[in-house]
mmCIF file of C-alpha atoms in Angstrom:
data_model
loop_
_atom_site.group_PDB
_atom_site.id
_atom_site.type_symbol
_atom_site.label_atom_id
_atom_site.label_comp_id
_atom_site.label_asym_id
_atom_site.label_seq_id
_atom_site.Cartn_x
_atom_site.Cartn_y
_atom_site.Cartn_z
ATOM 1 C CA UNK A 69 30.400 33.357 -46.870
ATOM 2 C CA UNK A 70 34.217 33.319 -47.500
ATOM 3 C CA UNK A 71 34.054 36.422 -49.976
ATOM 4 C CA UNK A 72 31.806 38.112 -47.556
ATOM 5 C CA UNK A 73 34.061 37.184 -44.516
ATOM 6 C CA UNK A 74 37.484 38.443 -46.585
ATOM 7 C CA UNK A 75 35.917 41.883 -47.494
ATOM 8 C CA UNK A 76 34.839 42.335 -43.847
ATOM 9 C CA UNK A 77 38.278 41.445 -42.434
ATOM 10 C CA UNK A 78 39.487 44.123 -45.458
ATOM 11 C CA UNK A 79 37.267 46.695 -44.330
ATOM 12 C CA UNK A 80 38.123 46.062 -40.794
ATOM 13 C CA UNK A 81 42.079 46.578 -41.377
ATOM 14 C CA UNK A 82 41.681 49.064 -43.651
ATOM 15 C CA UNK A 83 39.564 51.367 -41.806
ATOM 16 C CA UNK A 84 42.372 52.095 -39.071
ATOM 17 C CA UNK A 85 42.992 56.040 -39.223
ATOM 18 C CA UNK A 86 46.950 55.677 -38.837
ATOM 19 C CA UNK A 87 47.369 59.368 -40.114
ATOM 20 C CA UNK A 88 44.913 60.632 -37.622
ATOM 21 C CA UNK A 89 45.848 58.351 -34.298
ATOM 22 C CA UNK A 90 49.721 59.411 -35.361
ATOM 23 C CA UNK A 91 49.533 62.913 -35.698
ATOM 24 C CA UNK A 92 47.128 63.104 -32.266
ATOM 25 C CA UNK A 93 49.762 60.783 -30.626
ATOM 26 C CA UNK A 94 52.663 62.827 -31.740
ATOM 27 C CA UNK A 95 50.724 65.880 -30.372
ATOM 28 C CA UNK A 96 50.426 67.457 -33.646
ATOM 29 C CA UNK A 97 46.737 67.575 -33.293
ATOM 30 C CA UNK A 98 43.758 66.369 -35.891
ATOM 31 C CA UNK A 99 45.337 65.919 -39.133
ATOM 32 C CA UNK A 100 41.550 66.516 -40.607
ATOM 33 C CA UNK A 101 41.370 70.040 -39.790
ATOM 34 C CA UNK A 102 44.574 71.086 -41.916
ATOM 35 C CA UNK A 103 45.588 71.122 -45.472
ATOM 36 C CA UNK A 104 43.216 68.458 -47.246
ATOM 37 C CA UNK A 105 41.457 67.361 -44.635
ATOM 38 C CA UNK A 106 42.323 63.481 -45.677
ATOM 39 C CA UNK A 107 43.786 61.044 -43.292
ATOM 40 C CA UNK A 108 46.676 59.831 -45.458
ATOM 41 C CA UNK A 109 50.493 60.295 -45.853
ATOM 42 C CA UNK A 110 50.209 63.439 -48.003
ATOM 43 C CA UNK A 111 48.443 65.465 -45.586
ATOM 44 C CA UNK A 112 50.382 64.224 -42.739
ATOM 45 C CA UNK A 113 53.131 65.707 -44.534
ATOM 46 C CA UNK A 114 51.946 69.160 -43.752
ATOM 47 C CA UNK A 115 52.333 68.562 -40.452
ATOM 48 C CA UNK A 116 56.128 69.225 -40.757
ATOM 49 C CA UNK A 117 57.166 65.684 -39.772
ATOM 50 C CA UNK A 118 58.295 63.421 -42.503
ATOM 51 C CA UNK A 119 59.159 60.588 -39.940
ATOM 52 C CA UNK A 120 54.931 60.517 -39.394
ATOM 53 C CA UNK A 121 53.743 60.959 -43.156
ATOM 54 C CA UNK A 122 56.606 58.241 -43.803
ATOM 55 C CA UNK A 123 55.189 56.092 -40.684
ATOM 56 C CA UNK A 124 51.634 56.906 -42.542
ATOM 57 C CA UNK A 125 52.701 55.811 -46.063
ATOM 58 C CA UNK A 126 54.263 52.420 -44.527
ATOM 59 C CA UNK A 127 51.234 51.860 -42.450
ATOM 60 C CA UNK A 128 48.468 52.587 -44.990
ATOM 61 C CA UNK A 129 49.955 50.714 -47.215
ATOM 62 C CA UNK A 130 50.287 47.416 -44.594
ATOM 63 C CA UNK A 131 46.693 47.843 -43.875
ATOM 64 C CA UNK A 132 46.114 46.759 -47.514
ATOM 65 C CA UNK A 133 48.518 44.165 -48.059
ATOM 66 C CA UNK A 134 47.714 42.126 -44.764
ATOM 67 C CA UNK A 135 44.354 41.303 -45.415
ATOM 68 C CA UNK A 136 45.095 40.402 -49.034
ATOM 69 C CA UNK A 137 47.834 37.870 -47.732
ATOM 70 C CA UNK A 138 45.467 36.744 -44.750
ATOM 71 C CA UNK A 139 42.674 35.771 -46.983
ATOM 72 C CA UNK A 140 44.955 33.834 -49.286
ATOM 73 C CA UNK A 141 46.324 32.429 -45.929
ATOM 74 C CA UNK A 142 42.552 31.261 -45.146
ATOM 75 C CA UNK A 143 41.211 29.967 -48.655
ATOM 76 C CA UNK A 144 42.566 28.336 -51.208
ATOM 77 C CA UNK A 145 42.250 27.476 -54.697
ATOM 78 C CA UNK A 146 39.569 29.609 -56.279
ATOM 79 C CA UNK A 147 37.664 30.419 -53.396
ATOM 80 C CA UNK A 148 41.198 31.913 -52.166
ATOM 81 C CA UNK A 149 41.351 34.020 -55.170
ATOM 82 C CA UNK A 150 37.951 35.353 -54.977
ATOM 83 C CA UNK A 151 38.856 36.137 -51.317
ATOM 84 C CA UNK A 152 41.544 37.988 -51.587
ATOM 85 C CA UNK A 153 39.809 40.267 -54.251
ATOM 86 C CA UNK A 154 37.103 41.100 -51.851
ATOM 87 C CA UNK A 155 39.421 41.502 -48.871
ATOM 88 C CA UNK A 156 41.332 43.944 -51.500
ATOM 89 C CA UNK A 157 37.736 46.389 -52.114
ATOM 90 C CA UNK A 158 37.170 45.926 -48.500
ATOM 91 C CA UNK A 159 41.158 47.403 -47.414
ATOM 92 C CA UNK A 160 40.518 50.340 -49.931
ATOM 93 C CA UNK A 161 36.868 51.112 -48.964
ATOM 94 C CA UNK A 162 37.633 50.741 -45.256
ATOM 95 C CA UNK A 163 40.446 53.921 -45.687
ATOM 96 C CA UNK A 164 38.080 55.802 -47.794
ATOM 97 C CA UNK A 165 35.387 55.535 -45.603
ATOM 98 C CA UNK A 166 36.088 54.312 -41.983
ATOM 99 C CA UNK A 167 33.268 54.015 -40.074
ATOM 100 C CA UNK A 168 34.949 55.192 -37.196
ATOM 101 C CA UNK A 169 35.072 58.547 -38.655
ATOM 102 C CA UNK A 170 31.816 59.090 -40.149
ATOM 103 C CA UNK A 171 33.016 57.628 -43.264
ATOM 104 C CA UNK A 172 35.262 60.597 -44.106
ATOM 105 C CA UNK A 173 38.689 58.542 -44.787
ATOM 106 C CA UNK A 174 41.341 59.253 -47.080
ATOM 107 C CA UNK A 175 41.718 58.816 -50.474
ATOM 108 C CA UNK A 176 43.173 54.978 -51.058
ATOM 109 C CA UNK A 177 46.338 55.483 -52.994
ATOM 110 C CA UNK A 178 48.830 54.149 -50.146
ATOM 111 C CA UNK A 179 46.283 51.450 -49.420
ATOM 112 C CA UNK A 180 45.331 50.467 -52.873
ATOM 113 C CA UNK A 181 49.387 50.204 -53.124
ATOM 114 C CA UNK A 182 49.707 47.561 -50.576
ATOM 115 C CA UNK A 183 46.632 45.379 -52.214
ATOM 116 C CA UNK A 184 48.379 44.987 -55.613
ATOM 117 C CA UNK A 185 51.383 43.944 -53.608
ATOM 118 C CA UNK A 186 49.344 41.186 -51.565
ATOM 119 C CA UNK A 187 47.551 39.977 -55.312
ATOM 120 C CA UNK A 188 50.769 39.720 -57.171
ATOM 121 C CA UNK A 189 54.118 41.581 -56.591
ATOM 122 C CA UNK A 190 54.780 42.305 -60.502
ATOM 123 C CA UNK A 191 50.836 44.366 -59.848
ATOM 124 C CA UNK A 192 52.752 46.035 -57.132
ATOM 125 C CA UNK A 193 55.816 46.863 -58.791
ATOM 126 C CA UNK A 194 54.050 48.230 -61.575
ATOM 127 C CA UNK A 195 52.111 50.141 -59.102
ATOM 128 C CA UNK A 196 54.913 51.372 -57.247
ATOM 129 C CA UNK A 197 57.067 52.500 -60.207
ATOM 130 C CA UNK A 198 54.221 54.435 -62.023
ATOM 131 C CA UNK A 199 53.461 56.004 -58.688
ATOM 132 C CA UNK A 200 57.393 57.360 -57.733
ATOM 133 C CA UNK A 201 58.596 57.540 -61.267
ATOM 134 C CA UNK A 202 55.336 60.489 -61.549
ATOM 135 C CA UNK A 203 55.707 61.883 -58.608
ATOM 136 C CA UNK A 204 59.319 62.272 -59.029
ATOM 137 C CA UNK A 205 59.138 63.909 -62.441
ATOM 138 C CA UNK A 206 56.326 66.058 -61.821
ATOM 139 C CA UNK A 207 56.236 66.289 -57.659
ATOM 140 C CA UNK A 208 52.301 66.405 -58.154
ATOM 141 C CA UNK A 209 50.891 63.777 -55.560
ATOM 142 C CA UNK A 210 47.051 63.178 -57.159
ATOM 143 C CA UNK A 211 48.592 62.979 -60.362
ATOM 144 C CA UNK A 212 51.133 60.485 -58.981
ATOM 145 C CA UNK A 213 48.267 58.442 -57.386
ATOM 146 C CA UNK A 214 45.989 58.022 -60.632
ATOM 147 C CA UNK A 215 48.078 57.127 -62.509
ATOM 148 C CA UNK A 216 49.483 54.220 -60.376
ATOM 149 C CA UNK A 217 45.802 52.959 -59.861
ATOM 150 C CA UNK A 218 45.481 52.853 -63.693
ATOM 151 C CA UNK A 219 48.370 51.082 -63.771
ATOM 152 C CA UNK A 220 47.759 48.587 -61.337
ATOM 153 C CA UNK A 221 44.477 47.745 -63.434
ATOM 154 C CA UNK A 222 46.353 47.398 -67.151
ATOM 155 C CA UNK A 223 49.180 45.339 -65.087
ATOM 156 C CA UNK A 224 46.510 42.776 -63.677
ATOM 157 C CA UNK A 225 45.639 40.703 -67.215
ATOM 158 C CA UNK A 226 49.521 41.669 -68.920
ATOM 159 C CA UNK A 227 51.130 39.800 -66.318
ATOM 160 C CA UNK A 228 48.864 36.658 -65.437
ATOM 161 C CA UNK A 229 46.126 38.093 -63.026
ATOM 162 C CA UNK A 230 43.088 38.586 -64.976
ATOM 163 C CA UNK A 231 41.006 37.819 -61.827
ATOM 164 C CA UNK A 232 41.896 40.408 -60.508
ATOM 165 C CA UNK A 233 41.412 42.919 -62.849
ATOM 166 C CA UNK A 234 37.658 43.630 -61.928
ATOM 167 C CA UNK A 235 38.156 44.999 -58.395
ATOM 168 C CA UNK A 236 41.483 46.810 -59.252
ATOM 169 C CA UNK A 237 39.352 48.568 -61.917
ATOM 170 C CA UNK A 238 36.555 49.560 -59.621
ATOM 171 C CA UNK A 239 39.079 50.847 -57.403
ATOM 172 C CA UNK A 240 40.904 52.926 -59.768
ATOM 173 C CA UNK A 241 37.399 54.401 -60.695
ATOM 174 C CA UNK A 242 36.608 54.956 -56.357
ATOM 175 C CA UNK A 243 39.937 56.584 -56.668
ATOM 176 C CA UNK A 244 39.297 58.766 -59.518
ATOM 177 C CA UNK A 245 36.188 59.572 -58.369
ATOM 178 C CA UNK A 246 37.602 60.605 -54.992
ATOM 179 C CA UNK A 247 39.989 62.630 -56.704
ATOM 180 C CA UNK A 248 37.670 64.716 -58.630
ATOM 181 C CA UNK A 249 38.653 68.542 -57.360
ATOM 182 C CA UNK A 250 42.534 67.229 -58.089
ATOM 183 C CA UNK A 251 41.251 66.564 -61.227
ATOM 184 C CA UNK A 252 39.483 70.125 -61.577
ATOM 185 C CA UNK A 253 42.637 71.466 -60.518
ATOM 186 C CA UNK A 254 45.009 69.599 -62.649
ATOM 187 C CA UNK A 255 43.148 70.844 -65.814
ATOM 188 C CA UNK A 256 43.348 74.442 -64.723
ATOM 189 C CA UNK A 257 46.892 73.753 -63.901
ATOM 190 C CA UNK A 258 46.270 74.784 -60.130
ATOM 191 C CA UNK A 259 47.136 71.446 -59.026
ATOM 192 C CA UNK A 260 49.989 72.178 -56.261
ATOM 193 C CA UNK A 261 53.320 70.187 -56.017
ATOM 194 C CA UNK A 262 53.935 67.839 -52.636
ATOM 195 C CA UNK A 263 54.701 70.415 -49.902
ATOM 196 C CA UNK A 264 51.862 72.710 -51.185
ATOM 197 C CA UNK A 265 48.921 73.688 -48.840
ATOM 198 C CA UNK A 266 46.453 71.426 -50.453
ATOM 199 C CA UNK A 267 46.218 68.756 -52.588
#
């Protein structure tokens, strides 16, 4: 039950629309019917309001790390490490598809940030310098994103998580997956830069 009960209490936390329920609050209407159409920080950005894709970005990526933490909070030992992994899937799956919103969510990047934080911090480090260090040299968010999954993954068994590898790997390929008309786009070289219309 505990696996079950950590990838619930993922889902659960994960599935809160912060993009959508700040831009509506901020009176900047539904975030969904502009640019990408996701949920997340990237399309909040074309919004015009940094301060709410920043708010987004911080928020999205709590939603993944609290659960992780809470379920190693819960269990312990093994069971506690086969908790957190679930409650890890559950976070990612619950932004990419939120039941509140018909399962259209966004596209986990964010969220799968704050997960490899709550399994190990050298995961999210890795994470987290892949992801700027990309995004920074090439200003291409998707591309930025992948790549920091991927990383995530290979970081998992090099520095001491190996149990964790399986779910960061299935997430990298939900991500991918999710990602597929960036991908289109990045081979054609149509992929825009962050402050484009739509990535």
């Amino acid at each position: 039950m505990e696996p079950f009960t950590a990838a619930v209490l993922g889902y659960l936390s994960g599935s809160i629309p912060f993009g959508l329920l700040l831009t509506m609050a901020a009176g900047k209407g539904d975030v969904r019917k502009q640019g990408s159409g996701n949920i997340g920080a990237t399309n909040v950005l074309r919004t015009g309001s940094k301060g709410l894709a920043a708010a987004t970005l911080l928020l999205d990526l709590a939603k993944g790390l609290m659960p992780v933490i809470a379920a190693g909070a819960l269990w312990q030992g093994e069971t506690g490490e086969v908790a957190k992994a679930f409650a890890a899937g559950g976070a990612v799956l619950g932004h990419c598809f939120p039941v509140w919103l018909g399962f259209k969510g966004g596209k986990g990047v964010a969220t799968n940030a704050g997960v490899s934080f709550g399994l190990g911090w050298p995961i999210g480090l890795a994470y987290a310098l892949v992801w700027l260090s990309v995004l920074g040299i090439f200003r291409i968010s998707s591309l930025a994103g992948m790549s920091a999954v991927v990383a995530a993954a290979a970081a998992a068994p090099l520095f001491g998580y190996p149990e964790y590898f399986p779910v960061l790997a299935a997430v990298a390929a939900l991500i991918f997956w999710l990602h597929r008309e960036n991908i289109a786009r990045l081979m054609k070289g149509d992929e825009p830069k962050v402050g484009g219309k739509k990535a």
